[in-house]
Short mmCIF file of C-alpha atoms and ligand atoms in Angstrom, two decimals:
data_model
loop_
_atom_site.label_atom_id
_atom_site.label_comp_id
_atom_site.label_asym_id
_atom_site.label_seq_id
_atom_site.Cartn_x
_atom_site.Cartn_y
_atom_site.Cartn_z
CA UNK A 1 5.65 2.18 -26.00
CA UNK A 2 8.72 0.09 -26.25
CA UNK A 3 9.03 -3.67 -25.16
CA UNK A 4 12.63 -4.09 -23.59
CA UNK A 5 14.09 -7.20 -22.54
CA UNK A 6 16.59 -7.93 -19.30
CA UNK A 7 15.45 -4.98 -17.93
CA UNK A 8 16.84 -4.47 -13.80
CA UNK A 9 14.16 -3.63 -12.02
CA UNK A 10 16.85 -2.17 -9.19
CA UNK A 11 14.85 1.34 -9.89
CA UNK A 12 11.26 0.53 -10.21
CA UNK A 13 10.88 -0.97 -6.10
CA UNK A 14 11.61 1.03 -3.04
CA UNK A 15 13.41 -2.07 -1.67
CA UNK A 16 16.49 -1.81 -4.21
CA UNK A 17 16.45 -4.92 -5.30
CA UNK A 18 18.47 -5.65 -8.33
CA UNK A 19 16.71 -8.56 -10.35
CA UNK A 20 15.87 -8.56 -13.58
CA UNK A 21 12.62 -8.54 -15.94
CA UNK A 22 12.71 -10.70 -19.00
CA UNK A 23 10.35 -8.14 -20.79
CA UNK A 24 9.80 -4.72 -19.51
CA UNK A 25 6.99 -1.20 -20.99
CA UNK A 26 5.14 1.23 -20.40
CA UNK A 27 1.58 1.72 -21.38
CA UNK A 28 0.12 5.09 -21.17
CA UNK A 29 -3.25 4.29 -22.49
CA UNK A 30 -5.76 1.17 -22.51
CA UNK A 31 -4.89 0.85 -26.34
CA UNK A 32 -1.32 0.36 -25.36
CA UNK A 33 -1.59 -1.90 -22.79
CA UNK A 34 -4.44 -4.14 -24.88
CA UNK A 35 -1.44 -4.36 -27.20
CA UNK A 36 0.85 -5.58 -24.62
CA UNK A 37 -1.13 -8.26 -24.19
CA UNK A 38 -2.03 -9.58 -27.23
CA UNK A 39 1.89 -9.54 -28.25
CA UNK A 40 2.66 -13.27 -29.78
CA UNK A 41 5.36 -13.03 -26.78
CA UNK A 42 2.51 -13.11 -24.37
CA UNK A 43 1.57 -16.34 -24.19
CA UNK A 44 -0.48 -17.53 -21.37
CA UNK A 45 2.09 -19.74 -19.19
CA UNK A 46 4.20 -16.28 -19.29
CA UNK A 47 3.67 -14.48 -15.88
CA UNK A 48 3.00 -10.43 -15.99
CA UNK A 49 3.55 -8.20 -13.26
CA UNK A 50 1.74 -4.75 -13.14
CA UNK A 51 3.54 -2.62 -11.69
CA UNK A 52 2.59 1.13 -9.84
CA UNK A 53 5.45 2.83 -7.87
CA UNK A 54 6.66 -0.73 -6.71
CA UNK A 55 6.52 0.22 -3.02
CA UNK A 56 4.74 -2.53 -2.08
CA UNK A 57 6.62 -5.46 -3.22
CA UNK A 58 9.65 -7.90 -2.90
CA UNK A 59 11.57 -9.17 -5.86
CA UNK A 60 13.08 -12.94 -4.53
CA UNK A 61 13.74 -13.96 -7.69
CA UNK A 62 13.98 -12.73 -11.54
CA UNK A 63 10.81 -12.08 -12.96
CA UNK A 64 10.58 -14.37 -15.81
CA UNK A 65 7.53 -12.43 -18.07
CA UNK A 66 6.19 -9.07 -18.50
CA UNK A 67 6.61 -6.53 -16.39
CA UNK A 68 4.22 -3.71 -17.64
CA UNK A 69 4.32 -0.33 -15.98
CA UNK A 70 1.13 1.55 -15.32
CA UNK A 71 1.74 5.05 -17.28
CA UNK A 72 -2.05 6.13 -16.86
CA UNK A 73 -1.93 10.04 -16.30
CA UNK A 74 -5.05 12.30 -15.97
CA UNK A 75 -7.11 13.91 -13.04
CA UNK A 76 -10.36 14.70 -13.35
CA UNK A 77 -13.48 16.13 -11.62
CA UNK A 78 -16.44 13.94 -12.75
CA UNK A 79 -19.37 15.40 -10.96
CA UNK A 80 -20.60 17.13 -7.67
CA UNK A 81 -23.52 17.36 -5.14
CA UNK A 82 -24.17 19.43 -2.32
CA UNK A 83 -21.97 17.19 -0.07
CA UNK A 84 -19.33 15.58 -2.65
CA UNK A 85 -16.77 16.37 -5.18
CA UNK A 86 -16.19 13.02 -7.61
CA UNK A 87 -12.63 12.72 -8.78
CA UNK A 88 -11.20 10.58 -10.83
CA UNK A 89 -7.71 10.10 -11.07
CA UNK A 90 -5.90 7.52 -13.50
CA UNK A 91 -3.49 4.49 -12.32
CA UNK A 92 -0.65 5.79 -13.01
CA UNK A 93 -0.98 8.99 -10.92
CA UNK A 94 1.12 9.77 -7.99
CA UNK A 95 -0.66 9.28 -5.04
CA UNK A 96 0.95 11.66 -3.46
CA UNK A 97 0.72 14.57 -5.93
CA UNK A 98 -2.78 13.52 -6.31
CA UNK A 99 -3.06 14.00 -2.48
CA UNK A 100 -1.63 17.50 -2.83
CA UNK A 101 -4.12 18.30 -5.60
CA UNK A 102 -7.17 17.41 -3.89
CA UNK A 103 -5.92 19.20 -1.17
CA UNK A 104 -5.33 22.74 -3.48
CA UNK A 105 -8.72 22.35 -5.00
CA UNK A 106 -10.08 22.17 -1.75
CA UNK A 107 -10.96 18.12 -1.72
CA UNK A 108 -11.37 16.92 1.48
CA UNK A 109 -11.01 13.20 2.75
CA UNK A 110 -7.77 12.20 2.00
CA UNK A 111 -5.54 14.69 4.10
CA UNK A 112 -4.55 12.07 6.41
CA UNK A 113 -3.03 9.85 3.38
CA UNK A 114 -0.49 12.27 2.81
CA UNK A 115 2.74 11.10 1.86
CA UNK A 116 2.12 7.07 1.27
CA UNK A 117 4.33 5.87 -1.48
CA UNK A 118 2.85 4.81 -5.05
CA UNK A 119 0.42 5.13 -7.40
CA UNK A 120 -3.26 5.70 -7.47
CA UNK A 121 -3.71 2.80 -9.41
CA UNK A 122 -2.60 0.46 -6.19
CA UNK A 123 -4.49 2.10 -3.63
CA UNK A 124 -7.23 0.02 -3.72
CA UNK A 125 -5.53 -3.21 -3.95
CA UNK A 126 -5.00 -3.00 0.30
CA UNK A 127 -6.82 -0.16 0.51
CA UNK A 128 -4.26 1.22 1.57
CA UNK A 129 -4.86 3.58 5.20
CA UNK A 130 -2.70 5.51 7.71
CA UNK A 131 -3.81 7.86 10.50
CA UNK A 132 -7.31 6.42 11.02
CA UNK A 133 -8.68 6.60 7.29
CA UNK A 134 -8.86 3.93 4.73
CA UNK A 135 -9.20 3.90 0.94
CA UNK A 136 -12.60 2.56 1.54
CA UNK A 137 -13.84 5.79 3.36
CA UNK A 138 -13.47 7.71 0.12
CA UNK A 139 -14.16 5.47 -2.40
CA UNK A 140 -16.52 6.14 -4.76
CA UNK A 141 -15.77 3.12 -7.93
CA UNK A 142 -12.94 2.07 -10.49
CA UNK A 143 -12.64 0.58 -13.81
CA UNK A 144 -10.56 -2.11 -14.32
CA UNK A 145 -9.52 -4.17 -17.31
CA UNK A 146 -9.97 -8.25 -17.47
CA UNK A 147 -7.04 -9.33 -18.83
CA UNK A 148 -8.63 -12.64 -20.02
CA UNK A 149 -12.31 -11.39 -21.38
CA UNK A 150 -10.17 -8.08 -23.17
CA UNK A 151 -13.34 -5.78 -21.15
CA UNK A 152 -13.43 -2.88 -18.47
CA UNK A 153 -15.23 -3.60 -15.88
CA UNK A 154 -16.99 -1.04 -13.06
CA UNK A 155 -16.40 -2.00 -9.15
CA UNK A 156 -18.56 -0.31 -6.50
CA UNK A 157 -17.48 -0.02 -3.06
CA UNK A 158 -19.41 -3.39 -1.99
CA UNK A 159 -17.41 -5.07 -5.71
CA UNK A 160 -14.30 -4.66 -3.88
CA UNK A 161 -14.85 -6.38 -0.29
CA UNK A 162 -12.41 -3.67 0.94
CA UNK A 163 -10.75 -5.05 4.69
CA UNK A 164 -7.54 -3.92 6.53
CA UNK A 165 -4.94 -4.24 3.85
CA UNK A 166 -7.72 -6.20 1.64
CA UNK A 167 -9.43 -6.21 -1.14
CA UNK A 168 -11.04 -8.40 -4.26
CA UNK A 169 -7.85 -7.75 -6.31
CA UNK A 170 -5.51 -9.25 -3.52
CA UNK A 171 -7.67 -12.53 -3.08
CA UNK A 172 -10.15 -13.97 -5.29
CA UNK A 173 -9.32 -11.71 -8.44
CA UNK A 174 -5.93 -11.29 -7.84
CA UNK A 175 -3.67 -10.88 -11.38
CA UNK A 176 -6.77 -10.94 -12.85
CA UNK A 177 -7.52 -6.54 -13.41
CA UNK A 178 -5.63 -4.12 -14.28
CA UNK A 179 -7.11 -1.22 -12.56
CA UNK A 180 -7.12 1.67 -14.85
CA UNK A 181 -9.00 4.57 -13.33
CA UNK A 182 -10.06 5.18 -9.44
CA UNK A 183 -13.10 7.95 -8.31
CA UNK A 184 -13.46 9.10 -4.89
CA UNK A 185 -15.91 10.56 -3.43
CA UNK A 186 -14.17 13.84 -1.44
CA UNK A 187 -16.05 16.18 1.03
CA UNK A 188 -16.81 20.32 0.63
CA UNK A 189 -17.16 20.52 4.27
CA UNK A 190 -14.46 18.95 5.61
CA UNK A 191 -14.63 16.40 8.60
CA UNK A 192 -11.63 16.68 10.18
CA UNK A 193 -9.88 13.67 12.07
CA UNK A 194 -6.84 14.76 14.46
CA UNK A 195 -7.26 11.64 17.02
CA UNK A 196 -4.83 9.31 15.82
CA UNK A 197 -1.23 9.28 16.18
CA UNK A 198 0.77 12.29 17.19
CA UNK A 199 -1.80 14.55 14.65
CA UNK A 200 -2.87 16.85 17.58
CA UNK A 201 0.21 17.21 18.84
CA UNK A 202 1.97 18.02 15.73
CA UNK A 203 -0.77 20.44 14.75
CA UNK A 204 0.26 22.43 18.58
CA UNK A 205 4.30 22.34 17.57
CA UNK A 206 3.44 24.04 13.95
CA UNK A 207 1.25 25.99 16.37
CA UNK A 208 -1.83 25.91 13.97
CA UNK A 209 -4.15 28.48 14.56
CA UNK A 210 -7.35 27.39 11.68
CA UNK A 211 -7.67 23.97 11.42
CA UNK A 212 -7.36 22.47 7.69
CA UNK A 213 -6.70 19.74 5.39
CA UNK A 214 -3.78 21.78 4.28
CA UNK A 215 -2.94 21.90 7.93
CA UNK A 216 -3.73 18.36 8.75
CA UNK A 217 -1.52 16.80 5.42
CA UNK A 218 1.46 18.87 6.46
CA UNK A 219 1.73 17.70 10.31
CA UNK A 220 1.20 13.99 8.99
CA UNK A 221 4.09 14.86 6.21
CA UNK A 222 5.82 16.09 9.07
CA UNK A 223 5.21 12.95 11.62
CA UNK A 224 5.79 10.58 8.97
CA UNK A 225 9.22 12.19 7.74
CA UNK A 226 10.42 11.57 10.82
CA UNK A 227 9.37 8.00 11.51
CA UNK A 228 9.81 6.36 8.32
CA UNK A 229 13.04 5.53 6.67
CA UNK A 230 13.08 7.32 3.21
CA UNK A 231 13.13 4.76 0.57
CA UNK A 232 15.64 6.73 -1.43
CA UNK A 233 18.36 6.78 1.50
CA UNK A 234 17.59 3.06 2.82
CA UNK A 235 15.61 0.57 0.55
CA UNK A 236 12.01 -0.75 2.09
CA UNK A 237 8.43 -0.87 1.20
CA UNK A 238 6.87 0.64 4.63
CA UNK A 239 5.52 -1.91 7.15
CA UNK A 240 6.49 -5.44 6.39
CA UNK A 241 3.60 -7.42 7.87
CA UNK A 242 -0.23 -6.31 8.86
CA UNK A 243 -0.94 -6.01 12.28
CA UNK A 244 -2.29 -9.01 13.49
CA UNK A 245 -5.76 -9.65 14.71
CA UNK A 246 -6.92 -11.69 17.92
CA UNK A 247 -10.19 -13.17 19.56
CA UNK A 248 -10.00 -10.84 22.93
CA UNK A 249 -10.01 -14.04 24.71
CA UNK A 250 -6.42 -14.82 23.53
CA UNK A 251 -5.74 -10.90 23.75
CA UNK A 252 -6.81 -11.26 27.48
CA UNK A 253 -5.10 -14.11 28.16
CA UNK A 254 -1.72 -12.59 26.62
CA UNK A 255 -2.00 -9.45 28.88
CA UNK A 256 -1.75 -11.71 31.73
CA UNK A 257 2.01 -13.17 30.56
CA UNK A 258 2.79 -9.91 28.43
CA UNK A 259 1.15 -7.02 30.84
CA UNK A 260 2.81 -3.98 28.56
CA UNK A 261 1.53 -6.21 25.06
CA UNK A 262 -0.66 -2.87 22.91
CA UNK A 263 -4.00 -3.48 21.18
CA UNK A 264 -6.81 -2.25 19.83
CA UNK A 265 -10.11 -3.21 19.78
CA UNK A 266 -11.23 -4.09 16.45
CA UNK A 267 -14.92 -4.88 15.76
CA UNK A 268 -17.01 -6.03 18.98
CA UNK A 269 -14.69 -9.70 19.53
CA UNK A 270 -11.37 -8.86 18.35
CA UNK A 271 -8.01 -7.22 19.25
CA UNK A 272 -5.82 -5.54 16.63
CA UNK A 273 -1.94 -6.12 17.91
CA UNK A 274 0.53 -3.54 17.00
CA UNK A 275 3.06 -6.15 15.22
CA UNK A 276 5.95 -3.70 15.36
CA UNK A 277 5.78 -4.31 19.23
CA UNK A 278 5.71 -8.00 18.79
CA UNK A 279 8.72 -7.89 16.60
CA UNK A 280 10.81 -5.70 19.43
CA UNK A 281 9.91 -8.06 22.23
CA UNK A 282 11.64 -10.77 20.13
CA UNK A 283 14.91 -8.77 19.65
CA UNK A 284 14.28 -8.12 16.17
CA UNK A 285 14.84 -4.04 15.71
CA UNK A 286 17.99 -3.14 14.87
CA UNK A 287 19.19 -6.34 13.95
CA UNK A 288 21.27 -6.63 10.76
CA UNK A 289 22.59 -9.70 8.90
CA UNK A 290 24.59 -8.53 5.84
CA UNK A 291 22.35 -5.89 3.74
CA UNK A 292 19.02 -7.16 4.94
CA UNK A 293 17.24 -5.57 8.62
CA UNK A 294 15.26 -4.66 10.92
CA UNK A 295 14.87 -1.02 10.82
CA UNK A 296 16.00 0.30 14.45
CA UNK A 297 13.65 3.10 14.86
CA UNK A 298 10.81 0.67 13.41
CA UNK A 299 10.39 -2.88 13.89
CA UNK A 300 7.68 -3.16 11.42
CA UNK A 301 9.65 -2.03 8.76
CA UNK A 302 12.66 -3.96 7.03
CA UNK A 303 15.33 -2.90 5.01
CA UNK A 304 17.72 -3.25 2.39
CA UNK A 305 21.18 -1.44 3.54
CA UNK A 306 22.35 -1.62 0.19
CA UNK A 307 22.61 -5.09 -2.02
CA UNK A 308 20.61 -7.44 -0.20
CA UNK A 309 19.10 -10.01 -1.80
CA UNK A 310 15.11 -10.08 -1.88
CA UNK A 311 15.60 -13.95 -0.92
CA UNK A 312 17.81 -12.46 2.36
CA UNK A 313 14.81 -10.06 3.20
CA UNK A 314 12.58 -12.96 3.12
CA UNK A 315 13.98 -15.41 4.91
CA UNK A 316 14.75 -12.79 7.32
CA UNK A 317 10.94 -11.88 7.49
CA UNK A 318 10.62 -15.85 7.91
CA UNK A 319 12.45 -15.76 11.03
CA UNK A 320 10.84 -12.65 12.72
CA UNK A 321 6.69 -14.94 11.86
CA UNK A 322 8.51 -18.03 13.33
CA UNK A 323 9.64 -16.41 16.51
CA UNK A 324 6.27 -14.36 17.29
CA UNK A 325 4.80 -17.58 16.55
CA UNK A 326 6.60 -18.85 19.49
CA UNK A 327 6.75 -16.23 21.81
CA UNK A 328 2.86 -15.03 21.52
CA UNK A 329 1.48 -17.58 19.67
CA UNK A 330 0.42 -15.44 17.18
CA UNK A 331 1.10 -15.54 13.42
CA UNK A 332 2.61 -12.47 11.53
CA UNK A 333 0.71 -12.28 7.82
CA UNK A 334 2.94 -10.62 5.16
CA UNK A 335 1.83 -6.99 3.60
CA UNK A 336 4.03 -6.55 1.39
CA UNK A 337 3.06 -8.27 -2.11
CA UNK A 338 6.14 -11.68 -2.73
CA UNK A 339 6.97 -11.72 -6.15
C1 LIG B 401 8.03 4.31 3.34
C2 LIG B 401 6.72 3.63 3.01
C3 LIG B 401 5.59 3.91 3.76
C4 LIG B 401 4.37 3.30 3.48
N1 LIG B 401 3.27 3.61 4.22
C5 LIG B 401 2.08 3.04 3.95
C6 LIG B 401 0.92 3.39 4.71
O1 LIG B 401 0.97 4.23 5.61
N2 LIG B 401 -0.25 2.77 4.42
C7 LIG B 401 -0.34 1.85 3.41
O2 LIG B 401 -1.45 1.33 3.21
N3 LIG B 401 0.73 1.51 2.67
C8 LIG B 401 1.94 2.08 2.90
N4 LIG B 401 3.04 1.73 2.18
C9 LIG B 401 2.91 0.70 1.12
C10 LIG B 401 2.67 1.27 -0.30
O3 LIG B 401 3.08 2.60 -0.38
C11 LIG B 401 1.21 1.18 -0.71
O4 LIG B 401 0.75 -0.15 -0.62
C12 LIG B 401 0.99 1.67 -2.15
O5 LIG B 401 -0.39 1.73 -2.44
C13 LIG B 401 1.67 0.81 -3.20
O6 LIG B 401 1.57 1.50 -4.43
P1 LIG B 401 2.51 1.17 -5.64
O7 LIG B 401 2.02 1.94 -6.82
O8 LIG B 401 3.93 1.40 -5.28
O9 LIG B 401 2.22 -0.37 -5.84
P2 LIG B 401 3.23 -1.50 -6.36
O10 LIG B 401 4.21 -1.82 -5.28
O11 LIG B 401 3.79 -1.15 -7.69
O12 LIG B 401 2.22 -2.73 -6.51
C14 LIG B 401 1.64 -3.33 -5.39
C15 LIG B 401 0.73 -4.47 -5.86
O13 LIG B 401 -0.38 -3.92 -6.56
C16 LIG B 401 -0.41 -4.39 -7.92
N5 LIG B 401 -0.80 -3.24 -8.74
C17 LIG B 401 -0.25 -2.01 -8.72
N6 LIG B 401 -0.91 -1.20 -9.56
C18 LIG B 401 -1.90 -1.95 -10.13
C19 LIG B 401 -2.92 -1.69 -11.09
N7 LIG B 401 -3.07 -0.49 -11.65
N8 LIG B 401 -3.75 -2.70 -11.44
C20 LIG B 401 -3.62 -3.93 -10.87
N9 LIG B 401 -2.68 -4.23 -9.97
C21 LIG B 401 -1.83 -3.26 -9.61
C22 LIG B 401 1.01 -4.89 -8.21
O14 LIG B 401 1.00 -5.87 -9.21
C23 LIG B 401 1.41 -5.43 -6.84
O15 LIG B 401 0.87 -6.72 -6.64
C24 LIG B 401 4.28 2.35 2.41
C25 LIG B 401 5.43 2.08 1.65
C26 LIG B 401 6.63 2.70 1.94
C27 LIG B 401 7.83 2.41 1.09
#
């Protein structure tokens, strides 16, 4: 463990941004990182950033404090019973890889996650979901450390108040945990989910004869690698904003103007909006000012075309919430984390 100083953070976010950290480490143990933060440069007013595979966020500015980068390695199978393996990965795992090793030990639940950016450690924070299962569908508990009372704490399912793109760390806890370890609780028998998205579809084209999670992870590697810009080739941090929900009053009242407008019903009184389509019918996809964009297969998603500025991206993501706002009435809530 070394503390650096003026570190560029240009490779530790998927966006490419190149600001800088005033102090920058690893930890790769709780000892470490409890000695992080008792370092006399740590003082209270001094901001710290944890940071996982920093695919989530947006550097606007330099970060003036620690930047401490989650190092946490180990998997781990905790316990079984006749309908659950417990596994317990630390923070600093790939999620992927970790996805591929549940997967080759025969861990069902998480199949559909395949391929999301980042580390273990962050997938609670928005409980993070694609292809019709969420974080909170698996979840078993985590320990996390209180950077203030210098104690790991245990947080069950209900601890975490897990919603769409949600949780206790985001809102009333937030910068408050470090979240060291995550167990979920993964399936023998699988229960396989194919409805959402192109999953079926994909499964016929590889021309699938046994259905599996092995299966199931591969056609969603496969959709996703062709939707989704690859951060390494064109800097982003997946979908910019969550998708936006409505009382299906307003919904109904939209599809009158806006016949073609796609929802969702979500819960008995409310209408999830796909936000990417809201973004098109404002002009926004494909649009390009300097380095910052609009990605032009996916509205949802903007990018850095080289050396934009995180301040460009965000004013740009400014201007897309002010003229949904407008058109639909209807306000576009950030997902990706501001720093
Ligand atoms: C191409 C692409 C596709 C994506 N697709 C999806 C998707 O389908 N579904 C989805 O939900 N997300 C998606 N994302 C967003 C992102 O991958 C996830 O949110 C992921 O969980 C972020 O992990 P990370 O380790 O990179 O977090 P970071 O970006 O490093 O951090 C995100 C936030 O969590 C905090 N944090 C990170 N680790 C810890 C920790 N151990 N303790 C406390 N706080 C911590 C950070 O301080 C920060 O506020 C996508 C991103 C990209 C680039």
């Amino acid at each position: 463990m070394q503390l650096k100083e003026n570190v560029s953070l240009k490779p530790y976010n998927t966006f490419g941004i190149n600001v800088s950290a005033k102090y920058f480490a690893n930890f790769t143990s709780l000892d470490e990182l409890k000695e992080l933060l008792t370092n006399s440069k740590f003082q209270t007013p001094d901001s710290y950033l944890i940071l996982g595979g920093g695919s989530n966020i947006l550097f606007t500015k330099d970060f003036d404090g620690f930047v401490l980068k989650n190092e946490l390695k180990g998997i781990g199978l905790v316990k079984e019973d006749d309908t659950f393996h417990y596994v317990k990965a630390n923070a600093g795992e790939n999620w992927h890889q970790f996805v591929l090793h549940c997967i080759s030990n025969n861990y069902a639940g998480i199949e559909n996650l395949s391929l999301i950016p980042g580390n273990v450690g962050a997938s609670p924070m928005q409980n993070i979901g694609a292809y019709g299962v969420e974080i909170k569908d698996v979840f078993y508990e985590l320990e996390a450390y209180h950077v203030n009372d210098n104690a790991v704490q245990k947080f069950s399912l209900e601890d975490c108040e897990f919603g769409y793109r949600e949780s206790v760390f985001k809102r009333k806890y937030k910068d408050q945990f470090v979240i060291l370890n995550v167990t979920y609780k993964l399936r023998k028998q699988p229960l396989f989910n194919t409805s959402y998205g192109a999953i079926e579809e994909e499964l016929k084209k590889m021309d699938v004869k046994e259905l599996s999670i092995k299966a199931i992870s591969q056609a969603v590697i496969n959709i996703r690698s062709s939707k989704l810009p690859d951060p390494k080739e064109i800097g982003n941090a997946g979908s910019f904003f969550k998708n936006p929900t409505i009382p299906n009053e307003k919904f109904h009242s939209l599809q009158n103007e806006f016949p073609k407008i796609v929802g969702y019903p979500f819960g008995e009184n409310e209408t999830k909006l796909a936000a990417g389509w809201l973004i098109e019918q404002c002009g926004w996809k494909g649009f390009r000012e300097g380095d910052a964009g609009c990605h032009a297969k996916q509205a949802l998603v903007l990018v850095n075309y080289g050396n934009a500025k995180g301040e460009e991206i965000y004013n740009l993501s400014s201007k897309i919430v002010e003229s949904v706002k407008d058109k639909f009435g209807v306000k576009l809530e950030r997902e990706v984390n501001i720093i």
